[in-house]
Amino acid sequence: VSRALGAALAVAAVLGAAGAGAIDAGAAAGPAGPARGLRDVAARPADPDTVRLERVWPAMGTLFRAAASATDSAAALAALRAARATVARLDSLLSSYRPDSEVSELGRGAGSGAWVDLSPETVRLLVSSLEWARRTDGAFDPTVGPLVEAWGFRGGPPRIPNPALLDSVRALVDWRAVLVDRDGRSARLGRAGMEIDLGGIGKGYALDRAAETMRAAGASAGMLDLGGNVRVFGRGPGPGGTWPIGIRDPRCPERVLGEVDLDSGSVATSGDYERFFERGGERFSHILDPRTGRPVRGVLQVTVAAPDGLTADVLSTALFVLGPEAGRRLLVREPGVEGAAALWMSGVRREGGAAGRRRGSAGPPSGVLLAGERTERFDLGTRATSAGCYEGDTAKPTEGP
Ligand code: ADP
Ligand code: MG
């Protein structure tokens, strides 16, 4: 079984369980672990001859949790430290929150005509992100920065931009106006006011690079989790050496809906609950549709399994924007993503729960799963969700501790 196909089948298993009614809040719920989107896996190493160590650090505006298995604890620790250093270095190059990052410098030079020198790693990711913009017909667009800013998703106060502002900002979102020099050492943004935002792809890239450094430092197996993006390599603690990774319930994040058994590669989740604000009962969330300039509506969560971290991350964002129909065409058409599988959960536009009950609210989410040639639709139903988390639940909401 190829890695990619394994990833696809693994997600299919989640659906299979849902179809059979086996996904049940009671049965599936377990401690989600301190890191988002990651179910606690057995603390013992998969291979009894190895030592497994785990560390958690803050990074890239979230938590970076890494586990490494190696022949001795010194090697495992060295691998963890190498991974941490890689993520920290990439964060300092790529962050749009840091004024001293290369990505921020690129924005300051926008429209001036001057080329901005960049390190090879930044160029590599920039080129990849432009390639994905082309492949997704701009649904994923790394120049989305000014829109993210206009909606207040970059630390500012949340706001709904007025139509005139939205129009002027939308004119700045255009991946075709990003020029990368032929020597591959510099880039420039064609219009003043343009900004690069790699928030939808950078964590996956960082995980791939960090996994490489862990291997190079002597780790035989490892798992890395960066804010809902999980990357694994080597033999895992699950059945057959796989890695069990929980998919969270988008409205009850402390619960897991089901599990993916990943043999290698990555699982990434984009959710409308990561960063959002609400006005008039409607949720405005941080994944923006570059075509409208507005947050995508009606999608709660997209989970993607793919052979590497970058692909899973970029697809989770792009497929969130594209939806299942266009998403299917992309997955079928594009080389290199044949092995990817995607799970959408959509349908609930407004907050549920007793306190949040509002006009026009829908019931529990419906799901669409794409894995290889298969497309399957299912209704999660109230059984599949934690009691009280969705409109239409008859059960009482569970009270927090
Ligand atoms: P998270 O950052 O929560 O893991 P994602 O990987 O889905 O979630 O990335 C979302 C981020 O991507 C947003 O916060 C924003 O910075 C950026 N973004 C939003 N919309 C788009 C888009 N259409 N194309 C590219 N990047 C986007
Ligand atoms: Mg993403």
XYZ file of C-alpha atoms and ligand atoms in Angstrom:
429
model
C 0.000 0.000 0.000
C 1.538 3.288 -1.072
C 1.790 6.000 1.505
C -0.652 8.168 -0.369
C -3.252 5.498 -0.834
C -2.858 4.530 2.779
C -3.719 8.078 3.768
C -6.797 8.034 1.569
C -8.063 4.741 2.900
C -7.464 5.875 6.403
C -9.864 8.781 6.046
C -12.311 6.471 4.335
C -12.262 4.407 7.498
C -13.585 7.402 9.404
C -16.511 7.611 7.059
C -17.068 3.877 7.165
C -17.400 4.126 10.885
C -19.823 7.041 10.593
C -21.943 5.180 8.065
C -22.216 2.212 10.354
C -23.220 4.462 13.201
C -20.063 3.533 15.018
C -18.972 7.107 15.537
C -20.642 8.036 18.696
C -19.804 10.835 21.033
C -19.603 8.438 23.937
C -17.505 5.849 22.178
C -15.250 8.137 20.218
C -14.748 10.860 22.771
C -11.461 10.776 24.525
C -8.972 13.267 25.739
C -8.042 15.296 22.696
C -4.662 16.016 24.242
C -3.138 19.389 24.848
C -2.429 19.967 21.168
C -5.334 20.712 18.887
C -6.525 17.986 16.569
C -4.327 15.321 17.978
C -5.627 12.403 19.946
C -3.408 11.082 22.653
C -1.461 8.218 21.206
C 0.097 5.553 23.363
C 3.049 6.942 25.238
C 5.162 3.879 24.608
C 7.367 3.750 21.510
C 6.186 1.567 18.638
C 9.479 -0.259 18.581
C 10.501 -1.545 22.040
C 14.192 -0.970 21.212
C 13.705 2.765 20.882
C 13.219 5.571 23.336
C 10.384 8.003 22.714
C 10.454 11.578 23.965
C 7.916 14.321 23.559
C 8.058 18.104 23.960
C 5.670 21.027 23.497
C 6.674 24.604 22.672
C 4.804 27.702 21.594
C 5.502 28.432 17.907
C 3.845 30.103 14.933
C 1.099 31.539 17.109
C 0.066 28.104 18.341
C 1.592 25.049 20.028
C 4.234 22.892 18.422
C 4.184 19.405 19.829
C 6.789 16.913 18.700
C 7.557 13.301 19.592
C 10.691 11.494 18.469
C 11.800 7.871 18.714
C 15.494 7.032 18.563
C 17.945 4.459 19.842
C 18.677 6.465 22.983
C 17.279 9.477 24.755
C 20.184 11.735 23.755
C 19.415 11.150 20.070
C 15.683 11.612 20.613
C 16.322 14.875 22.426
C 18.701 16.081 19.707
C 16.018 15.355 17.104
C 13.405 17.308 19.074
C 15.734 20.270 19.474
C 16.552 20.238 15.764
C 12.839 20.228 14.921
C 12.188 23.095 17.274
C 15.031 25.151 15.785
C 13.740 24.542 12.257
C 10.226 25.678 13.099
C 11.523 28.752 14.940
C 13.764 29.732 12.027
C 10.981 29.352 9.472
C 8.624 31.335 11.691
C 11.124 34.202 11.779
C 11.341 34.184 7.964
C 7.706 33.607 7.057
C 5.522 35.223 9.703
C 3.319 38.108 8.628
C 2.970 39.041 12.308
C 6.672 39.828 12.676
C 7.784 43.134 11.182
C 11.337 41.769 10.784
C 10.376 38.670 8.758
C 11.280 38.362 5.099
C 7.605 38.140 4.233
C 6.950 41.488 5.952
C 9.909 43.032 4.160
C 8.470 41.888 0.859
C 5.265 43.764 1.702
C 7.118 46.968 2.565
C 8.717 46.975 -0.888
C 5.388 46.404 -2.682
C 4.866 48.613 -5.727
C 8.325 50.185 -5.509
C 9.794 48.119 -8.322
C 12.693 47.053 -6.116
C 13.588 43.389 -5.755
C 13.658 42.139 -2.166
C 16.375 39.608 -1.340
C 15.028 36.409 0.183
C 16.553 33.258 1.617
C 16.195 30.078 -0.457
C 13.632 28.619 1.949
C 11.360 31.636 1.647
C 11.617 31.594 -2.146
C 10.876 27.885 -2.203
C 7.656 28.295 -0.239
C 6.648 31.434 -2.146
C 7.064 29.609 -5.460
C 5.055 26.650 -4.154
C 2.292 28.920 -2.919
C 2.067 30.630 -6.320
C 1.953 27.235 -7.990
C -0.950 26.265 -5.734
C -2.684 29.556 -6.495
C -2.513 28.659 -10.180
C -3.692 25.096 -9.589
C -6.643 26.224 -7.471
C -7.516 29.053 -9.826
C -6.835 31.547 -7.052
C -9.028 29.932 -4.370
C -5.784 29.692 -2.449
C -4.000 33.005 -2.897
C -0.865 33.923 -0.904
C -1.555 37.632 -1.540
C -4.694 37.452 0.631
C -2.875 39.522 3.324
C -4.682 42.860 2.857
C -8.051 41.090 3.080
C -7.048 39.284 6.268
C -6.090 42.692 7.648
C -9.307 44.394 6.450
C -11.462 41.881 8.336
C -9.363 42.289 11.457
C -8.041 38.736 11.468
C -4.469 39.841 11.962
C -4.707 40.953 15.526
C -6.819 44.030 14.815
C -10.373 44.520 16.088
C -12.789 42.285 14.168
C -14.772 44.302 11.623
C -16.906 43.989 8.521
C -15.227 46.197 5.907
C -17.535 48.534 3.987
C -18.069 47.724 0.281
C -15.806 50.519 -0.977
C -12.930 49.374 1.206
C -13.546 45.772 0.230
C -13.331 46.670 -3.471
C -10.066 48.532 -3.080
C -8.565 45.741 -0.985
C -9.685 43.039 -3.392
C -7.719 44.763 -6.136
C -4.574 44.066 -4.093
C -5.228 40.332 -3.935
C -3.709 38.873 -7.076
C -1.081 36.155 -7.058
C -0.217 36.983 -10.683
C 1.290 40.271 -9.515
C 3.975 38.460 -7.502
C 7.252 38.272 -9.403
C 10.046 35.908 -8.454
C 13.431 36.684 -9.965
C 14.847 34.097 -12.313
C 17.895 33.583 -10.131
C 15.508 32.483 -7.376
C 16.940 34.843 -4.781
C 14.522 37.740 -4.716
C 10.930 38.713 -5.383
C 8.725 41.758 -5.643
C 5.047 42.600 -5.336
C 3.657 44.534 -8.288
C 1.245 46.920 -6.542
C 1.677 49.181 -3.539
C -0.293 47.826 -0.592
C 0.081 44.167 -1.528
C 1.053 41.748 1.235
C 1.940 38.092 1.390
C 0.185 35.835 3.925
C 1.437 32.263 4.136
C -0.848 31.360 7.064
C -2.601 28.675 5.023
C 0.530 26.830 3.907
C 3.471 27.734 6.162
C 2.759 25.358 9.030
C 2.621 22.364 6.717
C 5.888 23.403 5.073
C 7.516 23.898 8.466
C 6.419 20.401 9.505
C 7.977 18.841 6.409
C 11.241 20.631 7.037
C 11.192 19.815 10.751
C 10.543 16.130 9.997
C 13.585 16.151 7.693
C 15.777 17.602 10.421
C 14.492 15.063 12.943
C 15.402 12.187 10.652
C 18.794 13.715 9.935
C 19.397 13.999 13.693
C 18.778 10.270 14.098
C 15.073 9.843 14.845
C 13.642 6.622 13.376
C 10.049 7.736 13.877
C 8.289 10.900 14.858
C 5.096 12.849 15.067
C 4.844 16.618 14.792
C 1.734 18.660 15.470
C 1.524 22.353 14.725
C -1.880 23.874 15.399
C -4.077 21.266 13.751
C -1.494 20.118 11.205
C -0.019 16.724 11.979
C 2.965 15.134 10.228
C 4.257 11.627 10.943
C 7.146 9.450 9.781
C 8.457 5.997 10.648
C 6.608 3.380 12.615
C 3.743 4.584 14.775
C 2.216 3.147 17.963
C -1.088 2.116 16.358
C -2.059 -1.188 14.768
C 0.361 -2.136 11.985
C 2.660 0.734 12.907
C 0.159 3.428 11.976
C -0.479 6.700 13.766
C -3.975 7.270 15.128
C -4.933 10.924 14.668
C -8.203 12.290 15.946
C -10.494 14.511 13.908
C -12.156 16.959 16.209
C -15.810 17.793 16.376
C -15.894 21.326 14.906
C -18.468 22.489 17.448
C -17.201 20.547 20.435
C -13.433 20.864 20.033
C -12.718 18.861 23.163
C -14.285 15.824 21.501
C -13.004 13.716 18.675
C -15.435 12.645 15.950
C -13.314 9.883 14.590
C -9.840 8.816 13.896
C -7.508 8.596 10.936
C -4.899 5.837 10.964
C -2.095 7.446 9.044
C 0.830 5.311 7.881
C 2.875 8.316 6.779
C 2.400 11.847 5.540
C 0.133 14.445 7.042
C -3.361 15.355 8.152
C -4.412 19.000 8.298
C -7.653 20.558 9.459
C -8.966 24.035 8.728
C -11.877 25.085 10.888
C -14.212 28.046 11.133
C -13.666 28.000 14.896
C -9.946 28.808 14.780
C -10.399 32.547 14.393
C -13.795 34.133 13.972
C -16.183 36.785 15.194
C -19.950 36.983 15.173
C -22.318 39.763 14.127
C -26.091 39.486 13.991
C -25.940 35.755 14.596
C -23.620 35.129 11.693
C -20.114 33.771 12.004
C -17.294 35.448 10.113
C -14.254 33.247 10.002
C -10.632 33.615 8.914
C -10.666 31.702 5.639
C -11.517 34.207 2.935
C -12.783 33.667 -0.570
C -10.532 35.859 -2.741
C -13.274 36.034 -5.399
C -15.776 37.726 -3.075
C -13.391 39.199 -0.534
C -15.571 37.685 2.190
C -15.214 34.810 4.658
C -16.350 31.459 3.281
C -19.860 30.673 4.578
C -21.382 27.430 5.687
C -18.251 25.319 5.993
C -17.328 24.221 9.498
C -14.255 22.186 8.898
C -12.179 20.565 6.188
C -9.728 17.782 6.980
C -7.218 16.595 4.399
C -4.868 13.625 4.446
C -1.969 13.931 2.009
C 1.505 12.500 1.457
C 3.233 15.593 2.876
C 2.544 18.459 5.238
C 2.574 21.287 2.719
C 0.018 19.572 0.489
C -2.306 18.749 3.385
C -2.099 22.312 4.732
C -2.596 24.136 1.436
C -5.406 21.799 0.423
C -7.248 22.181 3.714
C -7.423 25.929 3.071
C -8.059 25.714 -0.693
C -10.758 23.045 -0.396
C -12.438 25.074 2.350
C -12.868 27.826 -0.265
C -13.633 25.596 -3.255
C -16.182 23.257 -1.684
C -16.663 19.582 -2.583
C -17.648 19.991 -6.254
C -14.733 22.097 -7.440
C -12.570 20.360 -4.856
C -13.222 16.993 -6.443
C -12.237 18.317 -9.849
C -8.993 19.625 -8.385
C -8.123 16.365 -6.641
C -8.830 14.321 -9.753
C -7.009 16.674 -12.110
C -3.818 17.664 -10.347
C -0.794 15.393 -10.442
C 0.741 14.664 -7.090
C -2.484 14.837 -5.108
C -3.991 11.541 -6.269
C -3.451 10.085 -2.839
C -5.077 12.938 -0.953
C -8.395 12.468 0.764
C -10.642 15.243 2.014
C -13.514 15.434 4.451
C -15.848 18.465 4.516
C -18.286 19.245 7.262
C -20.768 21.901 6.440
C -24.282 23.139 6.872
C -24.385 24.879 10.210
C -23.925 28.561 9.687
C -24.851 29.759 13.121
C -23.808 28.895 16.611
C -25.709 26.131 18.338
C -26.162 25.338 21.997
C -28.954 26.490 24.228
C -27.544 29.951 24.822
C -26.662 30.478 21.177
C -29.968 29.334 19.667
C -30.772 31.717 16.853
C -33.116 32.383 14.006
C -32.431 30.338 10.895
C -30.081 27.895 12.511
C -29.612 24.565 10.819
C -29.166 21.114 12.303
C -26.030 19.045 12.716
C -23.523 19.172 9.893
C -23.484 17.015 6.847
C -20.274 15.589 5.502
C -18.709 14.863 2.161
C -15.731 12.582 1.845
C -13.524 12.334 -1.225
C -11.021 9.490 -1.311
C -9.597 8.421 -4.636
C -12.463 7.892 -7.050
C -15.013 7.728 -4.291
C -17.340 10.487 -3.208
C -19.542 9.753 -0.228
C -22.074 11.929 1.496
C -23.300 11.400 4.978
C -25.198 13.016 7.721
C -23.399 13.060 10.997
C -26.689 13.174 12.839
C -26.980 14.158 16.443
C -25.646 10.797 17.567
C -22.343 11.518 15.924
C -21.913 14.785 17.739
C -21.595 15.718 21.308
C -24.901 16.324 22.979
C -26.128 19.885 22.815
C -23.457 21.202 20.511
C -25.745 21.622 17.514
C -29.136 23.098 16.843
C -31.656 20.295 16.710
C -30.004 18.270 19.406
C -32.599 17.058 21.798
C -30.068 16.346 24.485
C -29.082 19.010 26.934
C -25.761 20.742 26.373
C -23.015 19.340 28.503
C -21.784 21.807 31.036
C -18.113 22.611 31.187
C -16.152 21.671 34.288
P -4.995 27.634 10.509
O -4.074 28.782 10.268
O -6.013 27.894 11.546
O -4.288 26.321 10.695
P -5.480 27.329 7.685
O -4.335 26.440 7.413
O -6.721 26.984 6.975
O -5.855 27.433 9.209
O -5.041 28.785 7.242
C -5.888 29.884 7.403
C -5.079 31.119 7.179
O -4.718 31.219 5.802
C -5.814 32.398 7.490
O -5.682 32.747 8.835
C -5.118 33.390 6.578
O -3.909 33.818 7.160
C -4.817 32.552 5.372
N -5.885 32.576 4.358
C -7.210 32.874 4.495
N -7.868 32.742 3.342
C -6.947 32.349 2.420
C -7.003 32.060 1.019
N -8.148 32.112 0.330
N -5.847 31.717 0.402
C -4.677 31.645 1.088
N -4.565 31.894 2.405
C -5.684 32.233 3.066
Mg -4.149 25.259 5.604
